[in-house]
Coordinates of C-alpha atoms and ligand atoms in Angstrom, one line a residue:
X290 CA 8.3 16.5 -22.9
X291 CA 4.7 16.3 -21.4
X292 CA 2.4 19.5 -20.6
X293 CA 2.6 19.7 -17.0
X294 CA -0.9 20.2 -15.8
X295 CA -1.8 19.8 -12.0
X296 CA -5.4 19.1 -11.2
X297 CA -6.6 22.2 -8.6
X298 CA -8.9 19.5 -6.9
X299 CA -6.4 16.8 -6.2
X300 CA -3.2 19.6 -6.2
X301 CA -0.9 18.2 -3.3
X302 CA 2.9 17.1 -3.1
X303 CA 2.3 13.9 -2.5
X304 CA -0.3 14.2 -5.6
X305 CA 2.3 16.4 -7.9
X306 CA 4.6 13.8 -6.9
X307 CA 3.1 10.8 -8.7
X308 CA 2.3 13.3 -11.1
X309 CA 5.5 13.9 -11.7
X310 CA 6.7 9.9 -11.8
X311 CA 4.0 9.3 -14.6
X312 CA 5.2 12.3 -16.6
X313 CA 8.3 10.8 -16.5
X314 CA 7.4 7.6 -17.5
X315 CA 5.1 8.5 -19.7
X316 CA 8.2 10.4 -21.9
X317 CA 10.6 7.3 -21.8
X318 CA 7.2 4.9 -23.3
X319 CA 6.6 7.9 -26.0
X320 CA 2.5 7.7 -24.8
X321 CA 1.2 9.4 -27.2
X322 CA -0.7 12.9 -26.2
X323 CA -4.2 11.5 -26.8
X324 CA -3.5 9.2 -23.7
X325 CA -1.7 11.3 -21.8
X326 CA -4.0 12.9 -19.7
X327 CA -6.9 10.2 -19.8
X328 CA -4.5 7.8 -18.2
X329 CA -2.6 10.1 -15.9
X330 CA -6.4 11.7 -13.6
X331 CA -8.3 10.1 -11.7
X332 CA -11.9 9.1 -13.3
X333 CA -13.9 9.9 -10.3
X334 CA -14.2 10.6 -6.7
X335 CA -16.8 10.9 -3.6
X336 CA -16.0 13.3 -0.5
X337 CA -18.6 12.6 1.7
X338 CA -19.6 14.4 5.4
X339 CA -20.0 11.8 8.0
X340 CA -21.8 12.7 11.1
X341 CA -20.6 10.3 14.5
X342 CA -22.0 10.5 17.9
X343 CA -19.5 10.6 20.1
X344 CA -19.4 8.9 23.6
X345 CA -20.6 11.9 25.4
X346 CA -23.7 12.3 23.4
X347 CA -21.8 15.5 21.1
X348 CA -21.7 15.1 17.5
X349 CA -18.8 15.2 15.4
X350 CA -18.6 15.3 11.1
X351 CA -15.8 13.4 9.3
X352 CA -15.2 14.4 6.3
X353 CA -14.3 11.1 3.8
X354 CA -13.0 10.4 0.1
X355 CA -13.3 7.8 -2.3
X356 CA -11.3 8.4 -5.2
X357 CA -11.5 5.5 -8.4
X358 CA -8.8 6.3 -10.7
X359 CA -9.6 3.8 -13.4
X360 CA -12.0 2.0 -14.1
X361 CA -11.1 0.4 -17.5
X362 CA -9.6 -2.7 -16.9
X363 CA -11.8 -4.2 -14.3
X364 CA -13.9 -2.7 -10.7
X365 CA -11.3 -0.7 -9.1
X366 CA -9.3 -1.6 -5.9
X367 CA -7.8 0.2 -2.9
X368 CA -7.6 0.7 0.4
X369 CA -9.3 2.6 3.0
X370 CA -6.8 5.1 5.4
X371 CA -8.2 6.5 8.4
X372 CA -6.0 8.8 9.7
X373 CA -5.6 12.6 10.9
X374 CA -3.4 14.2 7.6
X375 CA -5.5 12.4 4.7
X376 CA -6.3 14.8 1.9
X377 CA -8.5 14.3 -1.6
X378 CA -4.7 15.0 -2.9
X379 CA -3.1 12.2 -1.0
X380 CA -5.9 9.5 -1.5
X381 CA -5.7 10.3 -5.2
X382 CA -1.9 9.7 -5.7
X383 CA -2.4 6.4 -3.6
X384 CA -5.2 5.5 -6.0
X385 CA -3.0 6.5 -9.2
X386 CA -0.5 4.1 -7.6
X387 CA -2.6 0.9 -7.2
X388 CA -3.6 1.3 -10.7
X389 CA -0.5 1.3 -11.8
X390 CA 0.4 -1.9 -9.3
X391 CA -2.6 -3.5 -10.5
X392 CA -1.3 -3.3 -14.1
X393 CA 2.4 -4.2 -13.0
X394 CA 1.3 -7.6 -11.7
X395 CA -1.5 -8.6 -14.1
X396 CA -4.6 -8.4 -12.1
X397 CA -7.9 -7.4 -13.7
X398 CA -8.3 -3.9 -11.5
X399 CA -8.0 -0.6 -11.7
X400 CA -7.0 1.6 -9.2
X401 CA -8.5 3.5 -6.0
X402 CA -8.6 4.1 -3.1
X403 CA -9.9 5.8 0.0
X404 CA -9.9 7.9 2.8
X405 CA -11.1 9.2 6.0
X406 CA -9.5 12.3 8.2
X407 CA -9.9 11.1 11.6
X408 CA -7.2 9.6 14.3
X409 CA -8.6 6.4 14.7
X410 CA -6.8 5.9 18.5
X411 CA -8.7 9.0 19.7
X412 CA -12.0 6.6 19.0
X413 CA -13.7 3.8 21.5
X414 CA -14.4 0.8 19.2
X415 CA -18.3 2.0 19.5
X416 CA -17.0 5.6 17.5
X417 CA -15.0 3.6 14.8
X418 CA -18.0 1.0 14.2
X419 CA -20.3 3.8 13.7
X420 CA -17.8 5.7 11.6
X421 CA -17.2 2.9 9.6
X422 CA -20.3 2.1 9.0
X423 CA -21.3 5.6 8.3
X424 CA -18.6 5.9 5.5
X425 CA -20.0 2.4 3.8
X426 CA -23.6 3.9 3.8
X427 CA -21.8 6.8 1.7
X428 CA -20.1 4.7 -0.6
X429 CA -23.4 2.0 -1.3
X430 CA -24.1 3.5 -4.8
X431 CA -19.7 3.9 -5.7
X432 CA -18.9 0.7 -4.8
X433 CA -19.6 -2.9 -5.2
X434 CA -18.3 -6.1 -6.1
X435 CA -17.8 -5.3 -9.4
X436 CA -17.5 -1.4 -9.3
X437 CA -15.2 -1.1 -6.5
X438 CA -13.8 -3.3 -4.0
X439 CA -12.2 -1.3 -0.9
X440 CA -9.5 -3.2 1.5
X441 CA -7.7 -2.1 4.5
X442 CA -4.7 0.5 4.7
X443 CA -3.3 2.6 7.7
X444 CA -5.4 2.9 10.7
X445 CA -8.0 0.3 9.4
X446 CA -8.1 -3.4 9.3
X447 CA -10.2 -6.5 9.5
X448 CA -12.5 -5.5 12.3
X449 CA -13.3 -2.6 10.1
X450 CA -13.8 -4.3 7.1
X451 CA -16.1 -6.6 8.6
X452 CA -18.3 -3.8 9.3
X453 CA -18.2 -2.6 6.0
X454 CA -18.9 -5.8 4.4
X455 CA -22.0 -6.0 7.0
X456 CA -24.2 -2.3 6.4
X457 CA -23.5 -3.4 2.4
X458 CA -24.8 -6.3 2.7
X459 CA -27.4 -4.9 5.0
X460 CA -28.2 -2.8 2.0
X461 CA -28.4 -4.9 -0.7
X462 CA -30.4 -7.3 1.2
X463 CA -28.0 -10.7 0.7
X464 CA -24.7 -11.7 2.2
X465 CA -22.2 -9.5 -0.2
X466 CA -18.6 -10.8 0.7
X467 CA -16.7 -9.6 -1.9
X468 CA -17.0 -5.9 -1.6
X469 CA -14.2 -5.6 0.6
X470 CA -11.1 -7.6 1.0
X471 CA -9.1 -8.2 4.0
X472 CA -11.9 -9.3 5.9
X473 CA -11.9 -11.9 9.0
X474 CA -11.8 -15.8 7.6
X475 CA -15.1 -16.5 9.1
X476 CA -16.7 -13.6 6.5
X477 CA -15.2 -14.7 3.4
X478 CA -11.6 -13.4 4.1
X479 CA -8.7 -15.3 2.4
X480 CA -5.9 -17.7 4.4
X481 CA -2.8 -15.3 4.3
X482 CA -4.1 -12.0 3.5
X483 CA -3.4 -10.3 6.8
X484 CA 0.3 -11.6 6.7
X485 CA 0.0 -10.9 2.3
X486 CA 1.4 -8.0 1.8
X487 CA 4.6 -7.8 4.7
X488 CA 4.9 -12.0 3.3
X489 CA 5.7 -10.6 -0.2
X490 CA 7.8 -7.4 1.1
X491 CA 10.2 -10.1 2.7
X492 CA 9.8 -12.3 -0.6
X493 CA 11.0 -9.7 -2.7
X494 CA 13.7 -8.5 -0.3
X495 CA 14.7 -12.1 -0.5
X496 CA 14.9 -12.3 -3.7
X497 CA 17.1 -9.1 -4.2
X498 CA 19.5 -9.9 -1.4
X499 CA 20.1 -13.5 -3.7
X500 CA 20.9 -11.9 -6.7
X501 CA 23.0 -9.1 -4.6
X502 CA 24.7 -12.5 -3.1
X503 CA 24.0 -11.3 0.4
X504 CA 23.0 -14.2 2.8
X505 CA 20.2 -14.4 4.7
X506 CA 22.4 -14.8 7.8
X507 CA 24.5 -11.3 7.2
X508 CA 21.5 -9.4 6.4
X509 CA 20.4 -6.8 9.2
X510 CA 16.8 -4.9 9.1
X511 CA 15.7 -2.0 10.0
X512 CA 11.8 -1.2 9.7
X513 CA 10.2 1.8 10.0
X514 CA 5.9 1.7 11.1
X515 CA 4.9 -1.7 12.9
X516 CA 1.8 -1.8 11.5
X517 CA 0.1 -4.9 9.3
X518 CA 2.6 -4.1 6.5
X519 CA 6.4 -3.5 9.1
X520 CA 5.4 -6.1 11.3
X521 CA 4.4 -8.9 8.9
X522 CA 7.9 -7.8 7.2
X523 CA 9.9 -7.6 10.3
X524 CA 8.3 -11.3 11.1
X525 CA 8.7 -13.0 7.4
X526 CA 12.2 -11.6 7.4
X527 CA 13.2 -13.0 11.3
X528 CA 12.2 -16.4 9.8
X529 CA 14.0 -16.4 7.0
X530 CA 17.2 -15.6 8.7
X531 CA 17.9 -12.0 8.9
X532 CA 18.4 -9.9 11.9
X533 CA 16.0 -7.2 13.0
X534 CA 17.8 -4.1 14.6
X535 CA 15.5 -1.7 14.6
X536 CA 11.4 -1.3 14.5
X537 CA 9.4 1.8 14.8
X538 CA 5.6 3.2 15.0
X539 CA 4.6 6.9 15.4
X540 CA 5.2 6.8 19.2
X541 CA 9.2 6.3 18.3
X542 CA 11.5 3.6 17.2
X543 CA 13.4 0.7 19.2
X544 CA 16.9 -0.2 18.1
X545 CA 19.0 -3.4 19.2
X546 CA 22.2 -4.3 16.9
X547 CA 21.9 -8.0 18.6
X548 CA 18.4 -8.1 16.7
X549 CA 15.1 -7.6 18.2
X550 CA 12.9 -10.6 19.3
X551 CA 10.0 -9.8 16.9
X552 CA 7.3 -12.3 18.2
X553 CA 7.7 -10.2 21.7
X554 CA 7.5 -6.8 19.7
X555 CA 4.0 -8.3 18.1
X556 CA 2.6 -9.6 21.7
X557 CA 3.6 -6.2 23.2
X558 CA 1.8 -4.4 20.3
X559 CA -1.2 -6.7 20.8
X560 CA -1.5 -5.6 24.7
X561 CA 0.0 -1.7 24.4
X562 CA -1.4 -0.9 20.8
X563 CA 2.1 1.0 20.4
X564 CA 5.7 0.0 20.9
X565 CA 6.3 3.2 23.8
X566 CA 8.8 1.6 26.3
X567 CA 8.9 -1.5 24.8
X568 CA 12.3 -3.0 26.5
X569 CA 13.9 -4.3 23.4
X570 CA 16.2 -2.7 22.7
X571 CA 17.2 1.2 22.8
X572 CA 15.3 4.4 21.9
X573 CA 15.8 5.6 18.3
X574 CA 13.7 8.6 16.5
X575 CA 12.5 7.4 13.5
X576 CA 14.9 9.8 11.5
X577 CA 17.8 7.9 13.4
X578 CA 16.2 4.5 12.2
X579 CA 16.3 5.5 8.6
X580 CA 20.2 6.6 8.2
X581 CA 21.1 3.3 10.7
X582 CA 23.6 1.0 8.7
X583 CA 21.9 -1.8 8.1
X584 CA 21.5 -4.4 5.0
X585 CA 17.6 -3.4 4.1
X586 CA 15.6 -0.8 4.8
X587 CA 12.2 -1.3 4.9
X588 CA 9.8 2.0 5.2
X589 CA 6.5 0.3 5.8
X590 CA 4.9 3.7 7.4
X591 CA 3.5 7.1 5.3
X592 CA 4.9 8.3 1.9
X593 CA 7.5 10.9 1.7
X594 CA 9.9 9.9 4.8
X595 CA 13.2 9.5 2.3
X596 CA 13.7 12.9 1.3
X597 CA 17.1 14.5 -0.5
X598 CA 17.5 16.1 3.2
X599 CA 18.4 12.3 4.3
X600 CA 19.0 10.1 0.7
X601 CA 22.6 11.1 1.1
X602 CA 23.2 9.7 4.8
X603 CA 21.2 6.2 4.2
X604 CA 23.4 3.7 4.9
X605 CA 21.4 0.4 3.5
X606 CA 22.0 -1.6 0.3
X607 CA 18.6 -2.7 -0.2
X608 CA 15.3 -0.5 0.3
X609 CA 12.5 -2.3 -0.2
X610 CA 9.5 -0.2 -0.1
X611 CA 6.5 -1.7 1.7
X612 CA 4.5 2.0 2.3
X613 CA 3.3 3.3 -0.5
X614 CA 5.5 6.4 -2.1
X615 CA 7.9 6.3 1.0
X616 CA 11.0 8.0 -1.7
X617 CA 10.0 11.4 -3.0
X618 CA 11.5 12.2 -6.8
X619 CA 14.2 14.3 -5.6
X620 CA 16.0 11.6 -3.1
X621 CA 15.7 9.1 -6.1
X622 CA 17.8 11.0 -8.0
X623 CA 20.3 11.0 -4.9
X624 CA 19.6 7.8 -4.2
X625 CA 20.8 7.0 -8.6
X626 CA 23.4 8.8 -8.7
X627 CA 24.8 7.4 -5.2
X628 CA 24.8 3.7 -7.4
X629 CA 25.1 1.8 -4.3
X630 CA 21.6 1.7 -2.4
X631 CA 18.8 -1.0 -4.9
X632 CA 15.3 0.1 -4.6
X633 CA 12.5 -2.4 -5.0
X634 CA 9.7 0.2 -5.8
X635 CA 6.8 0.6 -4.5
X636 CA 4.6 -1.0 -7.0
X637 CA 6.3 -4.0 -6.6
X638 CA 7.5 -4.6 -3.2
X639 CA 4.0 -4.2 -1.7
X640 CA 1.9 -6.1 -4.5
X641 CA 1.3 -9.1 -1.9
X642 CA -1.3 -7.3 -0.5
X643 CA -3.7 -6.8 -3.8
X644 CA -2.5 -9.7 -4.7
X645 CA -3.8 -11.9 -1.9
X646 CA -7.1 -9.4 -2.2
X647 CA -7.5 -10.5 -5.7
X648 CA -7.4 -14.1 -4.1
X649 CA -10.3 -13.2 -1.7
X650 CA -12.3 -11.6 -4.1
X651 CA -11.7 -14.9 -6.6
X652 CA -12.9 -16.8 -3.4
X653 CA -15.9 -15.1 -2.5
X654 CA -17.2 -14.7 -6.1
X655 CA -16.8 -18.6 -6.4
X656 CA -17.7 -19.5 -2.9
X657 CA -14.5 -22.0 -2.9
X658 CA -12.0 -21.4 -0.4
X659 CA -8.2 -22.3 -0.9
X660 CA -5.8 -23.3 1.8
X661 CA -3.0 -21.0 2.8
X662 CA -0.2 -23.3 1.4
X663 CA -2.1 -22.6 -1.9
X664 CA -2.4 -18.7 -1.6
X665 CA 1.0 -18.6 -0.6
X666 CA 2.5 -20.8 -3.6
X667 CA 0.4 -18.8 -6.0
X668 CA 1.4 -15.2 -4.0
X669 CA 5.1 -16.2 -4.3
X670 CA 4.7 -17.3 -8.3
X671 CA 3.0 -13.7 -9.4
X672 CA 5.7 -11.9 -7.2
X673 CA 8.3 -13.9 -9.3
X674 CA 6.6 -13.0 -12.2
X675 CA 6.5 -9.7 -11.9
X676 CA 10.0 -9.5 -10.5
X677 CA 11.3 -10.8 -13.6
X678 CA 9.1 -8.6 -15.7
X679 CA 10.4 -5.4 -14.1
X680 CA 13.8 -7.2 -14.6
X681 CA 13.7 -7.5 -17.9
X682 CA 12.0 -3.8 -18.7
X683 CA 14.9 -2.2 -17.1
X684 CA 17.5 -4.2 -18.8
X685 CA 15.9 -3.8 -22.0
X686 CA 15.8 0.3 -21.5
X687 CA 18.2 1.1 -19.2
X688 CA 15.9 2.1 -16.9
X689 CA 16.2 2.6 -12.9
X690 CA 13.9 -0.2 -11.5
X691 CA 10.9 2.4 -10.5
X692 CA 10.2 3.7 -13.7
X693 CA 11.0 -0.1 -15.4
X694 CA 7.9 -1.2 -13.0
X695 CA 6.3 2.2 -13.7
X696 CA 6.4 2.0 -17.2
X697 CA 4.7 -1.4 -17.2
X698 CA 1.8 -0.8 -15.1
X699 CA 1.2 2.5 -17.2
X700 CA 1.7 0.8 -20.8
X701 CA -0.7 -1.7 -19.6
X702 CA -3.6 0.7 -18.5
X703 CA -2.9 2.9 -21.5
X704 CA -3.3 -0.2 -23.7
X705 CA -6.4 -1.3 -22.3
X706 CA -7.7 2.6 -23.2
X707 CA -6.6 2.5 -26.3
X708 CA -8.2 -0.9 -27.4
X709 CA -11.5 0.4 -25.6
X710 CA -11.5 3.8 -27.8
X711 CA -13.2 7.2 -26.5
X712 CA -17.0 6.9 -25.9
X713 CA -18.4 9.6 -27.9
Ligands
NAD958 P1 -1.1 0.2 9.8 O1 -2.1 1.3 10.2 O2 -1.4 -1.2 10.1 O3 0.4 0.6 10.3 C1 1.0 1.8 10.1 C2 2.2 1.8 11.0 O4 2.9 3.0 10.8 C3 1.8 1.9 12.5 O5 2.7 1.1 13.3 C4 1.9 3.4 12.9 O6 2.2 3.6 14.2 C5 3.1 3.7 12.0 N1 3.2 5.2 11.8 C6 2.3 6.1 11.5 N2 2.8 7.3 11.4 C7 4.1 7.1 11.5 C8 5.2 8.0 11.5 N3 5.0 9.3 11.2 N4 6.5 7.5 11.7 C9 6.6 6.2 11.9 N5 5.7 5.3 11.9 C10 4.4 5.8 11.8 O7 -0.9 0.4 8.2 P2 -0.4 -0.6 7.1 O8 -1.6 -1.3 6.5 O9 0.7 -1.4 7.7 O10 0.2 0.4 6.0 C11 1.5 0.9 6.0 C12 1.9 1.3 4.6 O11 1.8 0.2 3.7 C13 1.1 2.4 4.0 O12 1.9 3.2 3.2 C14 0.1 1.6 3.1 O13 -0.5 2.4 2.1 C15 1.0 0.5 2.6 N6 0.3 -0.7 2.1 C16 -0.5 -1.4 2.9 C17 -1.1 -2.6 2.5 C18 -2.0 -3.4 3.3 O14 -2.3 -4.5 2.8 N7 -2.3 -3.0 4.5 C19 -0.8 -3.0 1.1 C20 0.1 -2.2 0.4 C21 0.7 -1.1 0.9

C-alpha cells in the first residue's frame, strides 16, 4: 500500500481523485517508494493575476494557472481552460493526466496544463483577446517551444491560440509557431487538428463496438457537451453509421430516438453559440441524457459527471470518455462490478487531440506541412497502437482497462526518471 499524502496546494476532489487512480496503479506496477512521489506531484506551477479592461472602462483581475507536471521526457503539453470553476487543484489533475496520456501513446511530452477562472461568454471578443494575451505575457519565461507547449481545452480554441502564438512571438522578436498547438492553418496549425481529438473518440468507439460485434448501423449515441471534443464525436460517429439521440451543452440537452441531424446541430451552434431551443429533437437535462439507453455514451463535457449516485442506472454498453476524468473512482467500481458497461478510459479515448498537436508541433519545427489524408492515416495508426497496447496490459494482468492504460503511461514516465537519476 502507498502513503497517502495529498498536496495542501493542489488539495481538491478532482485532484485527490487522480491521486487516488495513480496510487492505485502505482501498487498493481510495485513502483518502488523512491519513485513514488517524484512521479505522482506536479514539478511546477505559475498562478498569475491578470488585470483586463473591461468594455466600460472598469478593471477587472483574473486570476490564472499554469501547472507542468513533468518535465522529463520532453517540453510539457496541455491545454489551456477558461472557465468560471477552475482551480490550481483541477488544472493539476488535468496536467497529471496528459502526462500520463502522453506516456500511454508514445509521444515525447510530459504533462501540463492550464487554466484561467473566468466565463468566457460573459466576454466581448475585445475582453478575451486582451485576456488572452495578458495570460501569454505571464507565461513568456514558463513556456516555449521546447519548455512547454499550451493547446486549447474548454472555453478556448483556435482564435485564442492565435493570439497566444502572436504576443510570444511578439516577445521573442521572430515568428514562434510552435508554442501553441491548435492554431488556425494559416499560422502553422495542422490539417485535422480541430476535428483530432472527437475523429479519434469515434475511432476508438469504433473500434470497441467491432470487437463487441455491435454494428455500426444498431449503435445509438448519446453525447453529453457539444463542444470541439462532443461535436467532432457526434459528427465522426453520424458518418460512420451510428445514430445520434441525444446531444447536450451547459444550456441543457436535446434528445431524438429517430437520431439527431448533426450537421444542423453544428450550423445552429455556429449562429446561437448554444443549443437552447434547438428544434431537434426534445428537451432532456443532462442527468436524463446520461442514464438514456443508448449503445455509447460519450461524456465529452467536465470531469466528475458519472458518479456512484448515477453508475447504477446507466444504461450504455460502451462509454467512451472524450472529457477528461468524466468517471470518479467510486462509479468505476459500480461501473466493474456491474460487468456489463466497457469503458475506453480517458487516457486513451481522447489521445487524438495530443496526438494531432504532436503533429503540429513536428510541422512547425520542420516548417513542412502534411495533408490531412496523411495526419489522419498516422492519427488512426498510433490510436491502433495504443489500443492494442492497453489490450494487451490488461490481459496480461487482469487489469480493468483504466488502470491497464494507467499503468502504461505511469511505467513509462517512471522509467524515464529512473534512467535520468536524481540531480544532486
Ligand atoms: P469546449 O469548450 O469546446 O466544449 C465544452 C462543451 O461542454 C460545451 O458544449 C459546453 O457548453 C459543455 N458544457 C460545459 N459545462 C457543461 C455542463 N455542466 N454540462 C453539460 N455540458 C457542459 O471544450 P472541449 O475542448 O470540447 O473539451 C471538452 C472535454 O474534452 C474537456 O474535458 C477537455 O479537457 C477534454 N479534451 C479536450 C481536448 C481538445 O482537443 N479540445 C483534447 C482532449 C480532451
Amino acid at each position: 500500500m502507498s502513503k497517502v499524502i495529498v498536496s495542501s496546494l493542489y488539495d481538491s476532489d478532482v485532484f485527490r481523485m487522480a491521486c487516488r487512480q495513480f496510487d492505485k496503479a502505482a501498487d498493481a506496477i510495485n513502483l518502488s517508494e523512491a519513485l513514488r512521489d517524484r512521479t505522482k506531484y506536479p514539478r511546477r506551477c505559475l498562478a498569475v493575476s491578470l488585470p483586463i479592461k473591461r468594455r466600460d472602462g472598469s478593471i477587472t483581475v483574473f486570476e490564472g494557472y499554469r501547472v507542468q507536471h513533468n518535465l522529463s521526457t520532453g517540453p510539457s503539453k496541455g491545454g489551456i481552460r477558461f472557465h468560471q470553476n477552475v482551480t490550481l487543484g483541477e488544472v493539476a489533475a488535468l496536467a497529471m493526466w496528459m502526462s500520463w496520456k502522453t506516456s500511454l501513446v508514445g509521444l515525447p511530452y510530459g504533462g501540463a496544463k492550464g487554466g484561467v477562472i473566468c466565463d468566457p461568454n460573459q466576454l466581448t471578443d475585445a475582453e478575451l483577446e486582451h485576456l488572452s494575451r495578458r495570460y501569454m505575457q505571464e507565461m513568456v519565461n514558463f513556456v516555449g517551444p521546447h519548455v512547454d507547449v499550451p493547446a486549447p481545452d474548454v472555453g478556448t480554441n483556435e482564435k485564442i491560440m492565435a493570439w497566444m502564438m502572436d504576443t510570444y512571438s511578439n516577445h521573442v522578436g521572430h515568428v514562434e509557431s510552435a508554442v501553441v498547438t491548435g492554431k488556425p492553418i494559416a499560422l502553422g496549425g495542422s490539417q485535422g487538428r480541430r476535428e483530432a481529438t472527437g475523429a479519434g473518440v469515434a475511432y476508438l468507439a469504433k473500434k470497441y463496438l467491432e470487437d463487441l460485434k455491435v454494428p455500426m448501423g444498431k449503435t445509438t449515441v448519446a453525447v453529453q457537451g457539444f463542444g470541439n471534443v462532443g461535436s467532432e464525436t457526434a459528427l465522426a460517429l453520424s458518418r460512420y453509421g451510428a445514430r445520434i439521440i441525444a446531444i447536450s451543452d451547459y444550456t441543457g440537452g436535446i434528445y431524438n430516438p429517430k437520431g439527431i441531424d448533426i450537421n444542423k446541430a453544428l450550423n445552429y451552434v455556429r449562429y446561437q453559440k448554444t443549443l437552447r431551443d434547438f428544434d431537434g429533437g426534445e428537451a432532456i437535462s443532462n442527468e436524463a441524457l446520461l442514464e438514456l439507453k443508448c449503445t455509447v455514451l460519450a461524456p465529452c463535457a467536465l470531469e466528475r459527471v458519472i458518479t456512484d449516485k448515477n453508475a447504477g442506472r446507466l444504461k450504455c454498453r460502451l462509454i467512451a470518455e472524450g472529457a477528461n476524468g468524466p468517471t470518479t473512482n467510486a462509479a468505476d467500481r459500480v461501473i466493474e462490478e456491474r460487468g456489463d458497461i466497457e469503458i475506453i478510459p480517458d487516457v486513451l479515448c481522447n489521445s487524438g487531440g495530443v496526438i494531432v498537436s504532436y503533429f503540429e508541433w513536428l510541422q512547425n519545427l520542420s516548417n513542412y506541412y502534411w495533408t490531412r489524408d496523411e495526419v489522419m492515416e498516422k492519427l488512426f495508426g498510433m490510436l491502433d497502437r495504443a489500443k492494442d497496447s492497453v489490450e494487451a496490459q490488461k490481459r496480461k494482468f487482469k487489469f480493468s482497462r483504466r488502470l491497464a492504460a494507467l499503468t502504461l503511461g505511469i511505467q513509462r514516465v517512471a522509467d524515464a526518471k529512473q534512467s535520468r537519476g536524481l540531480f544532486p
